[in-house]
Coordinates of C-alpha atoms in Angstrom, one line a residue:
X20 CA 24.6 31.8 -18.8
X21 CA 27.4 33.1 -21.4
X22 CA 27.5 32.3 -24.8
X23 CA 30.5 29.4 -25.7
X24 CA 32.3 30.5 -27.9
X25 CA 33.6 28.2 -30.8
X26 CA 37.0 26.7 -30.3
X27 CA 40.0 27.8 -32.7
X28 CA 40.3 26.9 -36.2
X29 CA 42.7 24.4 -37.3
X30 CA 45.1 26.3 -39.7
X31 CA 47.9 25.3 -42.2
X32 CA 51.3 27.7 -41.3
X33 CA 54.6 27.8 -43.7
X34 CA 57.0 30.7 -45.0
X35 CA 60.0 31.8 -43.7
X36 CA 61.4 34.2 -40.6
X37 CA 60.2 34.2 -36.8
X38 CA 56.4 34.5 -35.8
X39 CA 54.4 33.9 -32.9
X40 CA 51.7 31.6 -32.9
X41 CA 49.3 31.1 -29.3
X42 CA 52.2 33.2 -27.3
X43 CA 55.2 30.5 -28.6
X44 CA 57.7 31.7 -30.9
X45 CA 58.8 30.0 -33.1
X46 CA 61.5 29.9 -36.8
X47 CA 59.1 29.2 -40.1
X48 CA 61.7 28.3 -41.9
X49 CA 62.8 25.0 -40.2
X50 CA 59.9 24.3 -39.9
X51 CA 58.3 24.0 -43.4
X52 CA 62.5 22.7 -44.5
X53 CA 61.6 19.4 -42.4
X54 CA 58.2 18.9 -42.2
X55 CA 56.4 21.4 -45.3
X56 CA 53.9 23.1 -42.4
X57 CA 52.3 22.7 -39.5
X58 CA 49.1 22.3 -38.0
X59 CA 47.9 24.3 -34.5
X60 CA 44.7 26.1 -33.7
X61 CA 44.8 29.4 -34.3
X62 CA 44.7 31.7 -30.5
X63 CA 46.6 34.2 -32.0
X64 CA 49.0 34.8 -34.3
X65 CA 51.4 37.4 -34.5
X66 CA 54.3 38.1 -37.7
X67 CA 55.4 40.4 -40.3
X68 CA 53.6 39.4 -43.7
X69 CA 51.0 37.4 -44.0
X70 CA 49.7 35.8 -46.9
X71 CA 46.2 33.5 -46.4
X72 CA 45.9 30.8 -49.1
X73 CA 42.6 29.9 -49.6
X74 CA 43.3 27.1 -52.1
X75 CA 44.6 24.3 -50.6
X76 CA 46.4 23.0 -53.7
X77 CA 48.4 26.3 -54.3
X78 CA 48.7 27.1 -50.3
X79 CA 51.4 24.0 -50.8
X80 CA 53.1 25.5 -54.2
X81 CA 52.7 29.2 -53.0
X82 CA 56.3 29.0 -51.8
X83 CA 57.2 29.0 -56.0
X84 CA 55.9 32.2 -56.6
X85 CA 56.3 34.6 -53.4
X86 CA 59.8 34.8 -52.1
X87 CA 59.5 38.1 -50.2
X88 CA 61.7 37.0 -46.4
X89 CA 60.3 37.5 -43.6
X90 CA 56.8 35.9 -45.0
X91 CA 53.8 33.5 -43.4
X92 CA 51.6 31.8 -45.8
X93 CA 48.5 30.7 -43.6
X94 CA 46.0 27.7 -44.5
X95 CA 42.9 26.9 -42.7
X96 CA 41.0 23.9 -43.7
X97 CA 37.6 25.2 -43.2
X98 CA 38.5 29.1 -44.2
X99 CA 38.6 32.4 -41.9
X100 CA 36.1 34.3 -40.6
X101 CA 35.8 37.9 -39.6
X102 CA 36.4 36.1 -36.0
X103 CA 39.6 34.3 -36.9
X104 CA 40.8 37.5 -38.8
X105 CA 40.8 39.6 -35.6
X106 CA 43.3 36.5 -34.2
X107 CA 45.4 37.7 -36.6
X108 CA 48.2 40.5 -36.0
X109 CA 50.8 41.4 -38.9
X110 CA 52.2 44.7 -40.7
X111 CA 50.9 43.4 -43.7
X112 CA 48.5 41.1 -44.9
X113 CA 47.5 39.7 -48.1
X114 CA 44.6 37.3 -49.5
X115 CA 45.2 34.7 -52.3

């Protein structure tokens, strides 16, 4: 019997610029300005610049420190493991 894989982790996303998450394109700036962030399961994330922000308090304030465009800030409440990180495709991934 095949081993059942764990369900995808829920991540919080905010930032600016376009991304593709779970095969759906979205503009982060619109979501960030309207709602602060969005929470989605991490199946596949494609973005130019990704910042993985481990500290939740820092995640809420990170846009004040990093003004780079485009960028995508990611926070996983339960943290990201190696399998999760394989689902993130970006030119630059920075851990904070």
